[in-house]
mmCIF file of C-alpha atoms and ligand atoms in Angstrom:
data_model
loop_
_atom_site.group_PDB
_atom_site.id
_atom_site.type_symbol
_atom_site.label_atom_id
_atom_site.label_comp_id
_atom_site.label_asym_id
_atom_site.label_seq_id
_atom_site.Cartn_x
_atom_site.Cartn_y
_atom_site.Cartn_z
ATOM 1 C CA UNK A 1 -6.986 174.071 -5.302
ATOM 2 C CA UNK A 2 -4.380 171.296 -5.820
ATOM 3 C CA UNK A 3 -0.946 172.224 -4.461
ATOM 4 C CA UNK A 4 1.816 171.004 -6.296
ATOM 5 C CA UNK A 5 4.004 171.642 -3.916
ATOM 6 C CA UNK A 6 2.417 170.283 -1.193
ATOM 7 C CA UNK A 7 4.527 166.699 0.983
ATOM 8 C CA UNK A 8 2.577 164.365 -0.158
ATOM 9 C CA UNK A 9 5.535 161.440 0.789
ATOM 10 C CA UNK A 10 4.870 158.812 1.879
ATOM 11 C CA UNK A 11 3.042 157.309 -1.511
ATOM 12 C CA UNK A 12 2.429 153.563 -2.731
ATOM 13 C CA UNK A 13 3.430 151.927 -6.018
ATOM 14 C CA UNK A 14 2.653 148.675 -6.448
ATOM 15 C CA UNK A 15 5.233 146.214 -8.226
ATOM 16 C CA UNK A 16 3.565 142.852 -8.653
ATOM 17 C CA UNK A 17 1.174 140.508 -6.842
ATOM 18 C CA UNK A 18 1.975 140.951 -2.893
ATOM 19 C CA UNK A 19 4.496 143.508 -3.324
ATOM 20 C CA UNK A 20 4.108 146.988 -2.697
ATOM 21 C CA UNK A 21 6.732 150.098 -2.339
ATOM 22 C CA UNK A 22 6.009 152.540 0.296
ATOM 23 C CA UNK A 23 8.100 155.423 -0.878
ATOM 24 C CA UNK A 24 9.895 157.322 1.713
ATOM 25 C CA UNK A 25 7.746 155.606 4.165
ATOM 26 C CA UNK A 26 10.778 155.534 6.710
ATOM 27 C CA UNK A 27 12.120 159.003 5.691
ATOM 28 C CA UNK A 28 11.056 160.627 9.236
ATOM 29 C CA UNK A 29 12.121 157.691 10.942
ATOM 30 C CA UNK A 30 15.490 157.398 9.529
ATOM 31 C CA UNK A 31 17.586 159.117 12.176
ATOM 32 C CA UNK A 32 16.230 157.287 15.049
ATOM 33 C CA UNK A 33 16.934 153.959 12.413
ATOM 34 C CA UNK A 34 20.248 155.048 11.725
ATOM 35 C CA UNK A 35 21.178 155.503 15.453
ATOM 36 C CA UNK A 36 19.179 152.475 16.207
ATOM 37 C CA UNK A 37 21.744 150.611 13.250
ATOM 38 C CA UNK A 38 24.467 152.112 15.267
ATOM 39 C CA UNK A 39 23.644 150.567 18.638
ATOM 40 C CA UNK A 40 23.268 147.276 17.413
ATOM 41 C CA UNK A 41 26.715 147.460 15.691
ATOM 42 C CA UNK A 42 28.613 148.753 18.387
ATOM 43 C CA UNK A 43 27.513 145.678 20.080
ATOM 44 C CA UNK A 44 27.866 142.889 16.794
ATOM 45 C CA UNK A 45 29.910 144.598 14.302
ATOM 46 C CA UNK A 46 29.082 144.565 10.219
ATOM 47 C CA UNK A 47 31.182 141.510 9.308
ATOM 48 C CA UNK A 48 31.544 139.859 5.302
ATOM 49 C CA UNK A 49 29.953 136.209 5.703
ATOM 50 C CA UNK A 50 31.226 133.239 3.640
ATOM 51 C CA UNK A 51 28.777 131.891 1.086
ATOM 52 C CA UNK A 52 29.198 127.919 1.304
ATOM 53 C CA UNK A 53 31.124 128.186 -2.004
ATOM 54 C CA UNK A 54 33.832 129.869 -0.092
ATOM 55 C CA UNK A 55 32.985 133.487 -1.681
ATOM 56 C CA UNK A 56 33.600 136.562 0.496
ATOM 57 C CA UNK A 57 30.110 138.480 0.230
ATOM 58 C CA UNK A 58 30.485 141.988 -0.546
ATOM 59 C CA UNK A 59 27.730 143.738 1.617
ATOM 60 C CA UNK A 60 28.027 143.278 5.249
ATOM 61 C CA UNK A 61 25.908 142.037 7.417
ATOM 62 C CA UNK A 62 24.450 141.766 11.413
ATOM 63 C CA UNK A 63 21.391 141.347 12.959
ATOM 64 C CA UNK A 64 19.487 141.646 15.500
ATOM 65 C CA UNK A 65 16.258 140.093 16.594
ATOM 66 C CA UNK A 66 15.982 136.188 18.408
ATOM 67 C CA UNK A 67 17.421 135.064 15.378
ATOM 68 C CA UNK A 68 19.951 136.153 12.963
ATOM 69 C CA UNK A 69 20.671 135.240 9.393
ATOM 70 C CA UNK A 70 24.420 134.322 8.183
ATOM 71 C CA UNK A 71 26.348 132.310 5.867
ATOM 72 C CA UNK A 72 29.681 130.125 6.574
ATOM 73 C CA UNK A 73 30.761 126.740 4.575
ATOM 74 C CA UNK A 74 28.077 124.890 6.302
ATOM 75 C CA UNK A 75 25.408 126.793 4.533
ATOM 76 C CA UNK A 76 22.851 130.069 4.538
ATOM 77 C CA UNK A 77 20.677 129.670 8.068
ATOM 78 C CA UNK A 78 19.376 130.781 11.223
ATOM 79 C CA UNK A 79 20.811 131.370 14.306
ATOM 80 C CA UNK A 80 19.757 132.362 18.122
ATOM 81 C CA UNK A 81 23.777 133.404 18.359
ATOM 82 C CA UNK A 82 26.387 135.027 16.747
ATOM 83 C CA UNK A 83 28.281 132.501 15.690
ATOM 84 C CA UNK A 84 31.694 134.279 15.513
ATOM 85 C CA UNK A 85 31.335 135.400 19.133
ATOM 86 C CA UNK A 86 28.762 132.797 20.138
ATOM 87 C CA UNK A 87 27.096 135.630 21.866
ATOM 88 C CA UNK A 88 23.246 136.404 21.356
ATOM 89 C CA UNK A 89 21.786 139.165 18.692
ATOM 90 C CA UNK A 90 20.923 141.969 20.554
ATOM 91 C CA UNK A 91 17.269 142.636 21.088
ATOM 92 C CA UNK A 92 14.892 144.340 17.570
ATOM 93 C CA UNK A 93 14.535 147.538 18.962
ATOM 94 C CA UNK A 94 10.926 148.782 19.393
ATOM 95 C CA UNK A 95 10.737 151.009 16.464
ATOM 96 C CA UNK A 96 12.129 148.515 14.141
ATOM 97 C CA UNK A 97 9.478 146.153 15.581
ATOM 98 C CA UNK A 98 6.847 148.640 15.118
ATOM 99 C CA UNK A 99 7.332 150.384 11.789
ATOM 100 C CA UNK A 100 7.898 146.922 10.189
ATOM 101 C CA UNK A 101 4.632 145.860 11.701
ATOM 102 C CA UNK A 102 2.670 148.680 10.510
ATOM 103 C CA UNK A 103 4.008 148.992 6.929
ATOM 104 C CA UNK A 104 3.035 144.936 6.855
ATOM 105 C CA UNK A 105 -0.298 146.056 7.732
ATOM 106 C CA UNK A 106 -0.421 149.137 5.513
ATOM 107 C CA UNK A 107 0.499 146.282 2.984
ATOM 108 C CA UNK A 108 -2.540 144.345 3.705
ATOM 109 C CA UNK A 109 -0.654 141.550 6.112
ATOM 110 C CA UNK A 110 -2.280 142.412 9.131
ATOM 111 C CA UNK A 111 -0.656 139.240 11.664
ATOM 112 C CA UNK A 112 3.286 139.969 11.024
ATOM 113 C CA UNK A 113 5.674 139.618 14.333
ATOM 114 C CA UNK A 114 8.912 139.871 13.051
ATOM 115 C CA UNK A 115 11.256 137.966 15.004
ATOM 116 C CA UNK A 116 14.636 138.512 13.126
ATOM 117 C CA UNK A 117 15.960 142.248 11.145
ATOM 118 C CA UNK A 118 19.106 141.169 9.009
ATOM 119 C CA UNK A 119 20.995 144.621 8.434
ATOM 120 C CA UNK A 120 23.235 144.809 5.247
ATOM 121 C CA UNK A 121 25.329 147.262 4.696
ATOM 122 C CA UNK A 122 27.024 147.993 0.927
ATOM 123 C CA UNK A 123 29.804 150.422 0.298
ATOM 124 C CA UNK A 124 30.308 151.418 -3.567
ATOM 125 C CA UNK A 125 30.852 147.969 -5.932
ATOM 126 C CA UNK A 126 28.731 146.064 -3.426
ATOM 127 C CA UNK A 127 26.324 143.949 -4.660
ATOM 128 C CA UNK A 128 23.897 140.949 -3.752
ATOM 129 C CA UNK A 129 23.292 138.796 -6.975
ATOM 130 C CA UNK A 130 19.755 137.309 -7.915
ATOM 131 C CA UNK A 131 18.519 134.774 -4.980
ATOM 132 C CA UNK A 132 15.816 133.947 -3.175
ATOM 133 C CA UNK A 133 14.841 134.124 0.192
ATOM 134 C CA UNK A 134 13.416 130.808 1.398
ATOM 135 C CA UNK A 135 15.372 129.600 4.392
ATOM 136 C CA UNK A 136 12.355 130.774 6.674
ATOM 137 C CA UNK A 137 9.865 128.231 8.125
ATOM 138 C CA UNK A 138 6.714 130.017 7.096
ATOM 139 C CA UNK A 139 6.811 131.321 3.599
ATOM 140 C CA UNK A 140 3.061 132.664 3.876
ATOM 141 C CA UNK A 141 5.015 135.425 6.280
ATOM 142 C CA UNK A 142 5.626 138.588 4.123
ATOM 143 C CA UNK A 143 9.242 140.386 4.037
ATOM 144 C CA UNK A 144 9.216 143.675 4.714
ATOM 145 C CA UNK A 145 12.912 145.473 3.484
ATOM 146 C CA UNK A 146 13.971 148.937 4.502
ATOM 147 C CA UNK A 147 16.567 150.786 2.736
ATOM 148 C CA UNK A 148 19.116 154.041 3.877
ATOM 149 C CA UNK A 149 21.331 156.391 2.252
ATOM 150 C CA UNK A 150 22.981 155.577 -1.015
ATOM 151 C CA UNK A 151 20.500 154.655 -3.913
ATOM 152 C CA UNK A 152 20.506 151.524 -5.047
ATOM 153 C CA UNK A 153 19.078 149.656 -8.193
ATOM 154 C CA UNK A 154 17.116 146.619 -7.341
ATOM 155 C CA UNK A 155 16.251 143.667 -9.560
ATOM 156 C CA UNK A 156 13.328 141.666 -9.080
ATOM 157 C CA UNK A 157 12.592 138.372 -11.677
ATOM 158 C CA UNK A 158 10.259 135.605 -11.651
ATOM 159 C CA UNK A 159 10.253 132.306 -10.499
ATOM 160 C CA UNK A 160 13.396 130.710 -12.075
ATOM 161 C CA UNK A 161 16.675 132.359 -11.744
ATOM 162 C CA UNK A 162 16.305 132.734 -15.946
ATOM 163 C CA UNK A 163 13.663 134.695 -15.989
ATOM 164 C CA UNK A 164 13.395 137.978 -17.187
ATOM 165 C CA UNK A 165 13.740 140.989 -14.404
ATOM 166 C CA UNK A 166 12.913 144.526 -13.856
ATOM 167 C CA UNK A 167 15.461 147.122 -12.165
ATOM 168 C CA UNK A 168 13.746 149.632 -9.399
ATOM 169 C CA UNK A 169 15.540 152.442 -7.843
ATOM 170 C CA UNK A 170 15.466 151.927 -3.964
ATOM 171 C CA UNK A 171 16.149 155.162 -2.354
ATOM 172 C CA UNK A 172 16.911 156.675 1.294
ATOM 173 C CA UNK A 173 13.318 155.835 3.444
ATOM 174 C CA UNK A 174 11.950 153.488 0.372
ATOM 175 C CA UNK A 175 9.899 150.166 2.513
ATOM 176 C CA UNK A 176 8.836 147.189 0.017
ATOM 177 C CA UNK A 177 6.705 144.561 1.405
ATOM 178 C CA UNK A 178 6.851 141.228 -0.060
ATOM 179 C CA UNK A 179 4.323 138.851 0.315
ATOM 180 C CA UNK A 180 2.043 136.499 -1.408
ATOM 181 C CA UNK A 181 3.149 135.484 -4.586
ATOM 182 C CA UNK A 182 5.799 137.829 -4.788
ATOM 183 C CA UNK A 183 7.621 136.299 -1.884
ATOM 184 C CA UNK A 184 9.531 133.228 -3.825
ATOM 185 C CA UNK A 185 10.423 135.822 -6.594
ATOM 186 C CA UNK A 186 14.785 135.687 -7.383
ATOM 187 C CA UNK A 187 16.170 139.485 -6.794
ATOM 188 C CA UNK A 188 19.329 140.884 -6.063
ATOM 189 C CA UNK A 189 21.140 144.343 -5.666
ATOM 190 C CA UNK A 190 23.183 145.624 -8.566
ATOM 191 C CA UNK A 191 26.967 146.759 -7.801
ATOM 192 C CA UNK A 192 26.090 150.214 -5.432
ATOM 193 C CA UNK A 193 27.455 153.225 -7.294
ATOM 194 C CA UNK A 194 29.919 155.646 -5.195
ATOM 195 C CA UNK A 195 28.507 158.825 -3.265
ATOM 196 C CA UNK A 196 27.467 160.566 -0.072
ATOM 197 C CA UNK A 197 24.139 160.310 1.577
ATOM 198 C CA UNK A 198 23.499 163.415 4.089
ATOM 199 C CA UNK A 199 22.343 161.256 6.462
ATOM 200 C CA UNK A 200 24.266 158.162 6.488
ATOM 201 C CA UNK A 201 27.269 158.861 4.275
ATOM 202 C CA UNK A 202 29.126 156.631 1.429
ATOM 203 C CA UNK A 203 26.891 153.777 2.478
ATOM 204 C CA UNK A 204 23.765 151.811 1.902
ATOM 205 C CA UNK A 205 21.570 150.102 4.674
ATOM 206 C CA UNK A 206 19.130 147.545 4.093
ATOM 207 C CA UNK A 207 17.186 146.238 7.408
ATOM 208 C CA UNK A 208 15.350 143.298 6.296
ATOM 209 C CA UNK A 209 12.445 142.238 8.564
ATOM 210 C CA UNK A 210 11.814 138.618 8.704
ATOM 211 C CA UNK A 211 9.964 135.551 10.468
ATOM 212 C CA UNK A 212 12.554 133.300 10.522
ATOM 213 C CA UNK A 213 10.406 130.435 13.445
HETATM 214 C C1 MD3 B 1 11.877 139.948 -2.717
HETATM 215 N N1 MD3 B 1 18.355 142.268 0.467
HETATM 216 O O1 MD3 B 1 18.756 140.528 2.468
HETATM 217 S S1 MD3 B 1 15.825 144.133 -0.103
HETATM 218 C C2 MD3 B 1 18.226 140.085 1.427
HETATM 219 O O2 MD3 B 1 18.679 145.541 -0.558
HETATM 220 C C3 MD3 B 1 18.031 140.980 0.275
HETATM 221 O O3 MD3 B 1 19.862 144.344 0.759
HETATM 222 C C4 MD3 B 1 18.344 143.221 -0.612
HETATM 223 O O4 MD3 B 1 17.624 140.538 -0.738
HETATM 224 C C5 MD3 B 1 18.995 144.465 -0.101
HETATM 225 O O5 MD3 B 1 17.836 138.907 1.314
HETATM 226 C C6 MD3 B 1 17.016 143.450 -1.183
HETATM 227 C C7 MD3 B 1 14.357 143.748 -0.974
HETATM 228 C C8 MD3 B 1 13.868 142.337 -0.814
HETATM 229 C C9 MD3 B 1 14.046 141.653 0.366
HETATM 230 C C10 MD3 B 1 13.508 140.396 0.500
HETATM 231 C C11 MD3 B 1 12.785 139.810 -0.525
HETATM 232 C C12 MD3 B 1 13.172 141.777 -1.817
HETATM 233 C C13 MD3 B 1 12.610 140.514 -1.701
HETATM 234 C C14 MD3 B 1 12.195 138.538 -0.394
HETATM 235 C C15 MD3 B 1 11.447 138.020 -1.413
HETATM 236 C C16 MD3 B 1 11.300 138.710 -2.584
HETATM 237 FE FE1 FE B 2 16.817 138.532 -0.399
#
């Protein structure tokens, strides 16, 4: 007999060619990522990067990993240090390593070894506008994106920052992987409404998992 009430999380919905949500694939993980998130920001505080047009960014951002991702007025890029304490990022911590690993898999990637985890966080009226991610060396390498707490709408387009887009709820334990195709597609975060999350309060966290070399 089918049980309709059964826990039937963590289930797939694919969005285009080479990207795929896993919905509430991190939900049991999310404490451990959330103390995890912690640890490596007692160590490299959240801080609000420059964009090289000399914009404060909303959502803040650290890493961790053997590279980190920033902005300042010499441009978006990797970095083996921090450069506002010229220390290095602390280590990707095992679970981050692993779950990213496996969703890639689980998403038909099957040879992904992160080696950088960019960690934004937004608080409400933080947004990220429509860009894409290309400063990476090997654009065959998916992304795989994590989000925590607060819901947030995501827009994903096509090719050309004009084209048309689609909005997707990202919610507490949602994973997308984006490869293939989909990995040169323009999206962006729309301004995070206000509220509390049980579990990580009036924010959002996204851990993007990357290989940056
Ligand atoms: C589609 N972060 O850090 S995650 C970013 O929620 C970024 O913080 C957003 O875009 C966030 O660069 C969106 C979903 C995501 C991440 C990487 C992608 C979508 C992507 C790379 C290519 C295409
Ligand atoms: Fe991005």
């Amino acid at each position: 007999m089918l049980d309709l009430f059964s826990d039937e999380a963590p289930w797939q919905e694919p969005l285009a060619e080479g990207a795929v949500i896993l919905r509430r694939r991190a939900r049991d993980d999310a404490p451990a990522l959330l103390a995890a998130i912690e640890t490596v920001a007692a160590q490299h505080p959240f801080t609000h990067r420059i964009t090289p047009g000399g914009y404060r960014m909303s959502v803040a951002m650290t890493n961790c990993g053997d590279v980190g991702w920033f902005s300042d007025a010499r441009g978006y890029r990797y970095s083996e240090q921090d450069v506002s304490n010229g220390q290095r990022w602390p280590a990707m911590p095992p679970l981050f390593r692993q779950l990213a690993q496996q969703c890639a898999q689980e998403a038909g990637f099957s040879h992904f070894t992160p080696d950088a985890c960019l960690i934004n966080r937004y608080t409400p009226g933080a947004k990220m506008s429509l860009h894409q991610d290309k400063d990476e060396r090997d654009l065959r390498q998916p992304i795989v994106s994590v989000s925590l707490g607060l819901p947030a709408i995501f827009q994903f387009g096509g090719f050309a920052r004009g084209d048309a887009t689609r909005r997707v709820l990202l919610e507490h334990g949602d994973i997308v992987v984006w490869g293939g195709p989909s990995r040169l597609r323009y999206h962006g975060i729309l301004p995070l409404k206000p509220g509390v999350h049980p579990a990580a309060g009036a924010v959002r966290y996204n851990l993007t998992f990357r290989r940056a070399n």
